[in-house]
Coordinates of C-alpha atoms in Angstrom, one line a residue:
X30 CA -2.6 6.7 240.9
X31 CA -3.4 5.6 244.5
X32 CA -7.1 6.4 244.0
X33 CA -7.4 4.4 240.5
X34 CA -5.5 1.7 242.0
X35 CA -8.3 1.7 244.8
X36 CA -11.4 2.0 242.2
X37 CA -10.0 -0.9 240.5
X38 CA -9.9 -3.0 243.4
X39 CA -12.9 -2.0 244.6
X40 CA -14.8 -3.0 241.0
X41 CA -12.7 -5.9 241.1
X42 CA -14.3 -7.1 244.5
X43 CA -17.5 -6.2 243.6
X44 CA -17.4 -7.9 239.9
X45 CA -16.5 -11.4 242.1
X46 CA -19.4 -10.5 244.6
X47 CA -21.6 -10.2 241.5
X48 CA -20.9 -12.8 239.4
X49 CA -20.5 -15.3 242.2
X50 CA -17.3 -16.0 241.1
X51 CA -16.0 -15.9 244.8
X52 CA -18.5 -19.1 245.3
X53 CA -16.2 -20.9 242.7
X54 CA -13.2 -20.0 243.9
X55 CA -13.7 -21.0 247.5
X56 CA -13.2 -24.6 247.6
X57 CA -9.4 -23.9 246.3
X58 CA -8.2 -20.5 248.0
X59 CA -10.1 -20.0 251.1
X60 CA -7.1 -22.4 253.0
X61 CA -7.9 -23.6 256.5
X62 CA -8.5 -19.9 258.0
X63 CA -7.2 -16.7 258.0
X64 CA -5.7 -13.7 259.6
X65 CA -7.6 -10.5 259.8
X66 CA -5.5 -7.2 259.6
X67 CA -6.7 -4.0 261.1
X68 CA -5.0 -0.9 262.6
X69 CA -7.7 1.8 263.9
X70 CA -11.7 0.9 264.7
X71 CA -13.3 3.8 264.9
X72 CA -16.5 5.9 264.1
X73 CA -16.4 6.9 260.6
X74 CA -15.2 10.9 260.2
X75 CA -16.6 13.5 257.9
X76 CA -13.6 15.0 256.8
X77 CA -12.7 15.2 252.7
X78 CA -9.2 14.4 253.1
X79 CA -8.7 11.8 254.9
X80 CA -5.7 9.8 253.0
X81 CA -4.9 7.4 255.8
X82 CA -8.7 5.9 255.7
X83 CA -7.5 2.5 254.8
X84 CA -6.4 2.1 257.9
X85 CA -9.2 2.6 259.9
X86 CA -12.8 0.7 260.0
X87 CA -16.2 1.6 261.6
X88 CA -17.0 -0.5 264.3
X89 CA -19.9 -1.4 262.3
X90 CA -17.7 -2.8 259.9
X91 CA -15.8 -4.9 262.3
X92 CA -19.2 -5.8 264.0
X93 CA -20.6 -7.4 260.4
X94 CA -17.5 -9.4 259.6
X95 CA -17.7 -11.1 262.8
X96 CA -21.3 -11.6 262.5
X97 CA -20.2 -13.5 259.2
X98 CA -18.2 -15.6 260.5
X99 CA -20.0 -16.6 263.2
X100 CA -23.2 -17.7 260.7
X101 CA -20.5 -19.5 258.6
X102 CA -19.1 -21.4 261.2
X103 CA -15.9 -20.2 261.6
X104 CA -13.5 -20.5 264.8
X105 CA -12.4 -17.3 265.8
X106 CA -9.0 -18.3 267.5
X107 CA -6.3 -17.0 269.2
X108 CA -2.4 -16.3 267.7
X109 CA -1.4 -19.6 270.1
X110 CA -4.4 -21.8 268.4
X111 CA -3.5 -20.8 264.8
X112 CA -0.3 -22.0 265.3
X113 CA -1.2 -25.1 267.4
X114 CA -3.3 -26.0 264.7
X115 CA -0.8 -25.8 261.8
X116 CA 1.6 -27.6 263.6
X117 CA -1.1 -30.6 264.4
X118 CA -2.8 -30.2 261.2
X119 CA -5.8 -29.5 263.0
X120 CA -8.1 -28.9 259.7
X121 CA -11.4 -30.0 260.6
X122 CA -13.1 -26.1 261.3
X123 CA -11.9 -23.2 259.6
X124 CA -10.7 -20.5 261.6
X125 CA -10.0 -17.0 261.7
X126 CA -8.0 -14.8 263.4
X127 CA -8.1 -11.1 264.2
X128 CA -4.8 -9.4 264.7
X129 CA -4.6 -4.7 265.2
X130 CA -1.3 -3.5 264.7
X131 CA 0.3 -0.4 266.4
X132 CA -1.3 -0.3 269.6
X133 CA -4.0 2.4 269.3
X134 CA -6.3 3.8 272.2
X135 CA -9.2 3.5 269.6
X136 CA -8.8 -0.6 270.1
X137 CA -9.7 -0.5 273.6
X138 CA -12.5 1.9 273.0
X139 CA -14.2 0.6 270.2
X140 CA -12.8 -3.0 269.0
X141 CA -13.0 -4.7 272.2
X142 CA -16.5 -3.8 272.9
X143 CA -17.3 -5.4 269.7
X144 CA -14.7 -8.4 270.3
X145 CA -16.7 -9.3 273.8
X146 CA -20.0 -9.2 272.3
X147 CA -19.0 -12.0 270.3
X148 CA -16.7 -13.6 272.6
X149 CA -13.5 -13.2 270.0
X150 CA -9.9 -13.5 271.2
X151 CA -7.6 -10.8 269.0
X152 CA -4.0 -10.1 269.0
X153 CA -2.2 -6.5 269.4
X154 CA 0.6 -6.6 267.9
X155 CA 2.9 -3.3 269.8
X156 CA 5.2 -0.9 269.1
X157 CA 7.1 -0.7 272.0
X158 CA 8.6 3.0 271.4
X159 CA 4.6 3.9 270.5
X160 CA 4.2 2.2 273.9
X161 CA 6.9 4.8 275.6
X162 CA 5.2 7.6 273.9
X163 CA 8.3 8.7 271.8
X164 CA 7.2 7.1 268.7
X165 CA 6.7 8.9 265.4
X166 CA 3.9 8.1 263.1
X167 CA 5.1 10.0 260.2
X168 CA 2.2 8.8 257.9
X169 CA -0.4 11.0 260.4
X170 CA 1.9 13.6 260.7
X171 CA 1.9 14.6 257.5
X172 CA -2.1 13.9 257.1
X173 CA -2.2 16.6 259.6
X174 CA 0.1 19.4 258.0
X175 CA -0.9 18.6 254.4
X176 CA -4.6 18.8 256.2
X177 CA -3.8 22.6 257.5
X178 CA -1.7 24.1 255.1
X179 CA -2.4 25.6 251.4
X180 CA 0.7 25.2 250.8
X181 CA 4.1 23.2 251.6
X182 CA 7.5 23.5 250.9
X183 CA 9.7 19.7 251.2
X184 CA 12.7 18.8 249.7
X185 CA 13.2 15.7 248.0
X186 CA 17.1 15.0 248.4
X187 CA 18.8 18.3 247.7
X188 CA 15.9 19.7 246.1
X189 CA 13.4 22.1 247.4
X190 CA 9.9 21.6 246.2
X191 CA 7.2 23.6 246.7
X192 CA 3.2 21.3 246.6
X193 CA -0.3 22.8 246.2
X194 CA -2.3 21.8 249.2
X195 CA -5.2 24.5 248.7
X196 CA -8.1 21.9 248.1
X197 CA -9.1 18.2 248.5
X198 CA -7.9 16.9 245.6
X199 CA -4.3 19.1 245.5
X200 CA -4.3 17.7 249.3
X201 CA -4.6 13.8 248.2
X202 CA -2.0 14.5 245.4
X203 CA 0.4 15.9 247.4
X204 CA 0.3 13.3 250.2
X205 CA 0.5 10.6 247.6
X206 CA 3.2 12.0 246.0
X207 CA 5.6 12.9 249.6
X208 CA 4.2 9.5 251.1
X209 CA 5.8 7.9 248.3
X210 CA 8.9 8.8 248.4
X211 CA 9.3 8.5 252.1
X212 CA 8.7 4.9 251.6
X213 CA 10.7 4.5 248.8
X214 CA 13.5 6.6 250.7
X215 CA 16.6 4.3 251.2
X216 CA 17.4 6.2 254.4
X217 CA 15.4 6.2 257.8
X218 CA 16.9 9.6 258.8
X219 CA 15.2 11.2 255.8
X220 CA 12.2 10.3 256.7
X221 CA 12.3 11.2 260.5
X222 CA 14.3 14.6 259.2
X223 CA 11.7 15.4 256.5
X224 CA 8.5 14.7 258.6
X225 CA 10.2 17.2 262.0
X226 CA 10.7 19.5 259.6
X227 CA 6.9 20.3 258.0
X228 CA 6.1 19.5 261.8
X229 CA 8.3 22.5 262.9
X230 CA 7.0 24.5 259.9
X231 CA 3.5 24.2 260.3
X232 CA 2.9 23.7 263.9
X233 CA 2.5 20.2 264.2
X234 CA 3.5 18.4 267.4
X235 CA 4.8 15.1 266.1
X236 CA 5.4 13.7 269.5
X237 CA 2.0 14.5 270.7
X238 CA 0.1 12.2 268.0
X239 CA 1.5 9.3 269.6
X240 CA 0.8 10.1 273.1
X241 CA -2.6 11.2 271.7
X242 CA -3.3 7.9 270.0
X243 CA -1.6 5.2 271.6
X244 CA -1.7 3.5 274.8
X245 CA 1.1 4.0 277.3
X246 CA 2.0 1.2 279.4
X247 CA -0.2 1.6 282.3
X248 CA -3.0 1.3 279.2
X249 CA -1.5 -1.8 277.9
X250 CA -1.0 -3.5 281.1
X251 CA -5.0 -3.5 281.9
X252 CA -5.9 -4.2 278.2
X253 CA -3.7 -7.3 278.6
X254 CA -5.3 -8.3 281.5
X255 CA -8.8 -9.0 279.3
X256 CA -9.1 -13.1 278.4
X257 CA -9.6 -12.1 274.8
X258 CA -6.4 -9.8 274.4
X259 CA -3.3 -11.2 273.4
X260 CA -0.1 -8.4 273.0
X261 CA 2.4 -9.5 270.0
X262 CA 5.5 -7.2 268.8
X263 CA 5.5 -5.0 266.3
X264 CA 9.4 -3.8 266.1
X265 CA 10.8 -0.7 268.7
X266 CA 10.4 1.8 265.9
X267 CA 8.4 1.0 263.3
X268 CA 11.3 1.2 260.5
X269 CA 11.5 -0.9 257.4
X270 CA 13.3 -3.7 258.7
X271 CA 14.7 -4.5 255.5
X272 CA 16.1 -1.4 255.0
X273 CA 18.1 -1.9 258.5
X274 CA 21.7 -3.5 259.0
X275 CA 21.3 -7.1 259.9
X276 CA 22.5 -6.2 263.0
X277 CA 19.8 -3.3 263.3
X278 CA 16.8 -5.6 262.2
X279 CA 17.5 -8.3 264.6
X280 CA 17.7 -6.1 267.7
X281 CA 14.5 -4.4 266.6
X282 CA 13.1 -7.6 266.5
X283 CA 14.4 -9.1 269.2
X284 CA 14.3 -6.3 271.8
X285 CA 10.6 -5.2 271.0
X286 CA 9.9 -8.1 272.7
X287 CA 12.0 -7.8 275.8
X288 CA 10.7 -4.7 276.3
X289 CA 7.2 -5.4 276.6
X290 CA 7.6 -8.4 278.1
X291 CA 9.7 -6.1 280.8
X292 CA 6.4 -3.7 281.0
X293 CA 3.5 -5.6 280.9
X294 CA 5.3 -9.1 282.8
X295 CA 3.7 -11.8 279.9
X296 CA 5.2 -13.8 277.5
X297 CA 5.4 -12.3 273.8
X298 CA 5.7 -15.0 271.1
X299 CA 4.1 -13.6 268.3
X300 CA 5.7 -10.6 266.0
X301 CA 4.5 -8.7 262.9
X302 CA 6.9 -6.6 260.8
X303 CA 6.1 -3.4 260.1
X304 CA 4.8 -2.3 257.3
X305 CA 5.2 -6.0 256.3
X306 CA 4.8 -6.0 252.5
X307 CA 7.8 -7.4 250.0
X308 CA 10.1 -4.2 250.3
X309 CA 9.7 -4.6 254.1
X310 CA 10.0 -7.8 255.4
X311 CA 11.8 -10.3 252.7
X312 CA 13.4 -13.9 253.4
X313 CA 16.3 -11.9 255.7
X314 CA 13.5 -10.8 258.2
X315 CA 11.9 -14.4 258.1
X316 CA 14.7 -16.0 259.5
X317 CA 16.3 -13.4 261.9
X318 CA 12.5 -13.6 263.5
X319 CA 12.4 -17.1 263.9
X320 CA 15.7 -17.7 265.1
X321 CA 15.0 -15.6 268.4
X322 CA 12.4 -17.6 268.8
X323 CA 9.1 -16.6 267.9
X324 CA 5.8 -19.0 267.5
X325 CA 4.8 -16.9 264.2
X326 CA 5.5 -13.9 262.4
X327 CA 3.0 -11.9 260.2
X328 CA 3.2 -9.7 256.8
X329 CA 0.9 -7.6 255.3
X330 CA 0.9 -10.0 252.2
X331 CA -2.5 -10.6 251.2
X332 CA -3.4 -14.3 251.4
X333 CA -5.2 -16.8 253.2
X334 CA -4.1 -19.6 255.6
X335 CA -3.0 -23.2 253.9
X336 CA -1.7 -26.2 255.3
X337 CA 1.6 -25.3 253.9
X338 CA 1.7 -22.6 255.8
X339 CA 3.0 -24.7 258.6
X340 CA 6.4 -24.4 256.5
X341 CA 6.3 -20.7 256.8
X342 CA 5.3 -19.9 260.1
X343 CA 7.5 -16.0 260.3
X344 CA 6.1 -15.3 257.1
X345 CA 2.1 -15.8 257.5
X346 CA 0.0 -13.7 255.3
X347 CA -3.0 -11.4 256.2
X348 CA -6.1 -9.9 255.0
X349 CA -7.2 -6.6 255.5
X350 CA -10.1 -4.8 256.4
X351 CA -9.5 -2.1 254.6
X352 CA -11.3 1.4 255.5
X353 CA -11.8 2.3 252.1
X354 CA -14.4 -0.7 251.2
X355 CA -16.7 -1.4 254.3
X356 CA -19.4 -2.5 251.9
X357 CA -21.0 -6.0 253.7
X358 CA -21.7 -7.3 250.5
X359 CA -18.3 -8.1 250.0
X360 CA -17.4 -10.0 253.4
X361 CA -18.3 -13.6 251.7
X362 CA -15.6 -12.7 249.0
X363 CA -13.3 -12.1 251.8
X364 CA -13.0 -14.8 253.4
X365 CA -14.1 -16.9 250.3
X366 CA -9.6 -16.3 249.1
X367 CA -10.9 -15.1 245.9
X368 CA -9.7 -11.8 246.2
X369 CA -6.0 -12.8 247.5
X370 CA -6.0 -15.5 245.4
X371 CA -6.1 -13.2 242.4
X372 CA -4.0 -10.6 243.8
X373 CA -1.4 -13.5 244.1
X374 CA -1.5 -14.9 240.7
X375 CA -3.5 -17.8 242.1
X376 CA -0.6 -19.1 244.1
X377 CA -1.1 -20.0 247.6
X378 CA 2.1 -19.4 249.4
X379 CA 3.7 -16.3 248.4
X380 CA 6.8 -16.3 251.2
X381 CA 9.7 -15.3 248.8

């Protein structure tokens, strides 16, 4: 399903690149700006099964997009200056905004090289457990048993089920179907219990993947100190947020904050939810971020930038470079809203 779903997107970007629909569309839905997603940058890898692709790009891919917006004109602004300009109805350039969630060692490595050579500010948005080192990134630690076994036994509530894992395709099936669950899994214990126990079955060291690909404080704290670099929170844990208490979602919130502001000694006034899409982040999550007292808040909703957003400032929406189409022909139906605008229903605020 997750593989049609992605074959109809892409033919659904291309058909707009191709019928120059996306040069229609532009004058209504590509807003004042917009807010660039990303998670890894990286050099491509050769590996068949890679199910967690979306969220990496090339930095060839990173390096074109930027080129792009540079030849179109567009301000490439910080966090701080998006929000400035909503709030002064500042509309005269369009802007964008680049924004790399987690806090991966791959970002210092391969985005900001690209970043300087074009002179763009970006925002990391951090876990702050991820930070410490004890984080779990349950999503790569099951890549990486699913990518070693044949087999694999996991139980779905009470039930034990045993999945093929013996090629490729059985591989990508399998990952789908577990990955699916564990987001739709009312409980955060599940998860954490599930994923350490393939880990512990098949050899995997879950704690090791974050030390491996994240940056530890000492990391952050000279990454910070580059003009471009901006650090945002991204939660302590990476959980749901609206699967947590009230209680639970605000001091994840809230305290992601105070601890990196504690490590790294700057101000943190910028957040984005994890995960971030409707069964995430919802209205609750809106306001508990605002009333501590954050400048802006961003989802993983696709969408571009209005003037309305200005009413909406904890609920902003994103677009993402998505690893699985880094084709350059599409980057003017990007940033043209086309795509989001569709995916929306044609509405422009979708902050529900």
């Amino acid at each position: 399903m997750k593989q049609f779903r992605n074959n109809v997107i892409r033919a659904g970007l291309g058909a707009l690149y191709l019928t120059g629909a996306h040069y229609l569309l532009r004058p209504i839905f590509s807003g004042v700006g917009a807010i660039f997603m990303l998670h890894h940058v990286r050099p491509r890898r050769d590996e068949e099964f890679q199910p967690n692709r979306h969220l990496e790009v090339a930095p060839e891919f990173l390096r074109a997009m930027l080129a792009h917006l540079r030849s179109a004109g567009v301000d490439i602004v910080t966090m701080d200056e998006v929000h400035q300009r909503l709030m002064e109805r500042n509309f005269s350039r369009r802007f964008a905004c680049f924004t790399f969630d987690d806090g991966y060692r791959d970002n210092r490595e391969f985005a900001l090289p690209v970043m300087r050579e074009f002179e763009a500010p970006f925002t990391m948005y951090v876990a702050s457990d991820f930070a410490e080192g004890i984080g779990r990134l349950w999503w790569i630690a099951l890549e990486m048993v699913i990518a070693k076994a044949s087999s694999i036994e996991a139980r779905f509530g009470d039930v034990a089920t045993r999945l093929d894992t013996s090629t490729p395709a059985a591989k990508q099936a399998s990952f789908d179907h577990l990955h699916e669950w564990l987001r739709g899994s009312p409980n955060e214990h599940d998860i954490q219990h599930e994923i350490a126990a393939l880990c512990a079955r098949h050899g995997v060291d879950e704690i090791a993947i974050c030390r491996d690909l994240c940056m530890p404080w000492d990391e952050l704290k000279r990454f910070a100190d580059d003009p471009l670099v901006t650090i945002g929170a991204h939660s302590i844990t990476h959980r749901n947020l609206a699967r947590q208490t009230r209680e639970s979602a605000g001091h994840e919130i809230e305290m992601s904050r105070a601890r990196i502001e504690g490590e790294l000694q700057l101000p943190v006034v910028h957040f984005a939810y994890p995960y971030g899409d409707k069964v995430a982040a919802g209205a609750r999550e809106f306001v508990l971020a605002q009333a501590v007292g954050y400048k802006t808040a961003v989802t993983t909703r696709p969408g571009m930038v209005f003037p309305e957003s200005v009413d909406h400032l904890t609920a902003l929406p994103r677009v993402s470079l998505n690893g699985n189409y880094q084709d350059t022909r599409i980057l003017p139906v990007l940033t043209s809203g086309a795509a989001t605008a569709m995916w929306n229903g044609f509405r422009r605020i979708d902050a529900a």
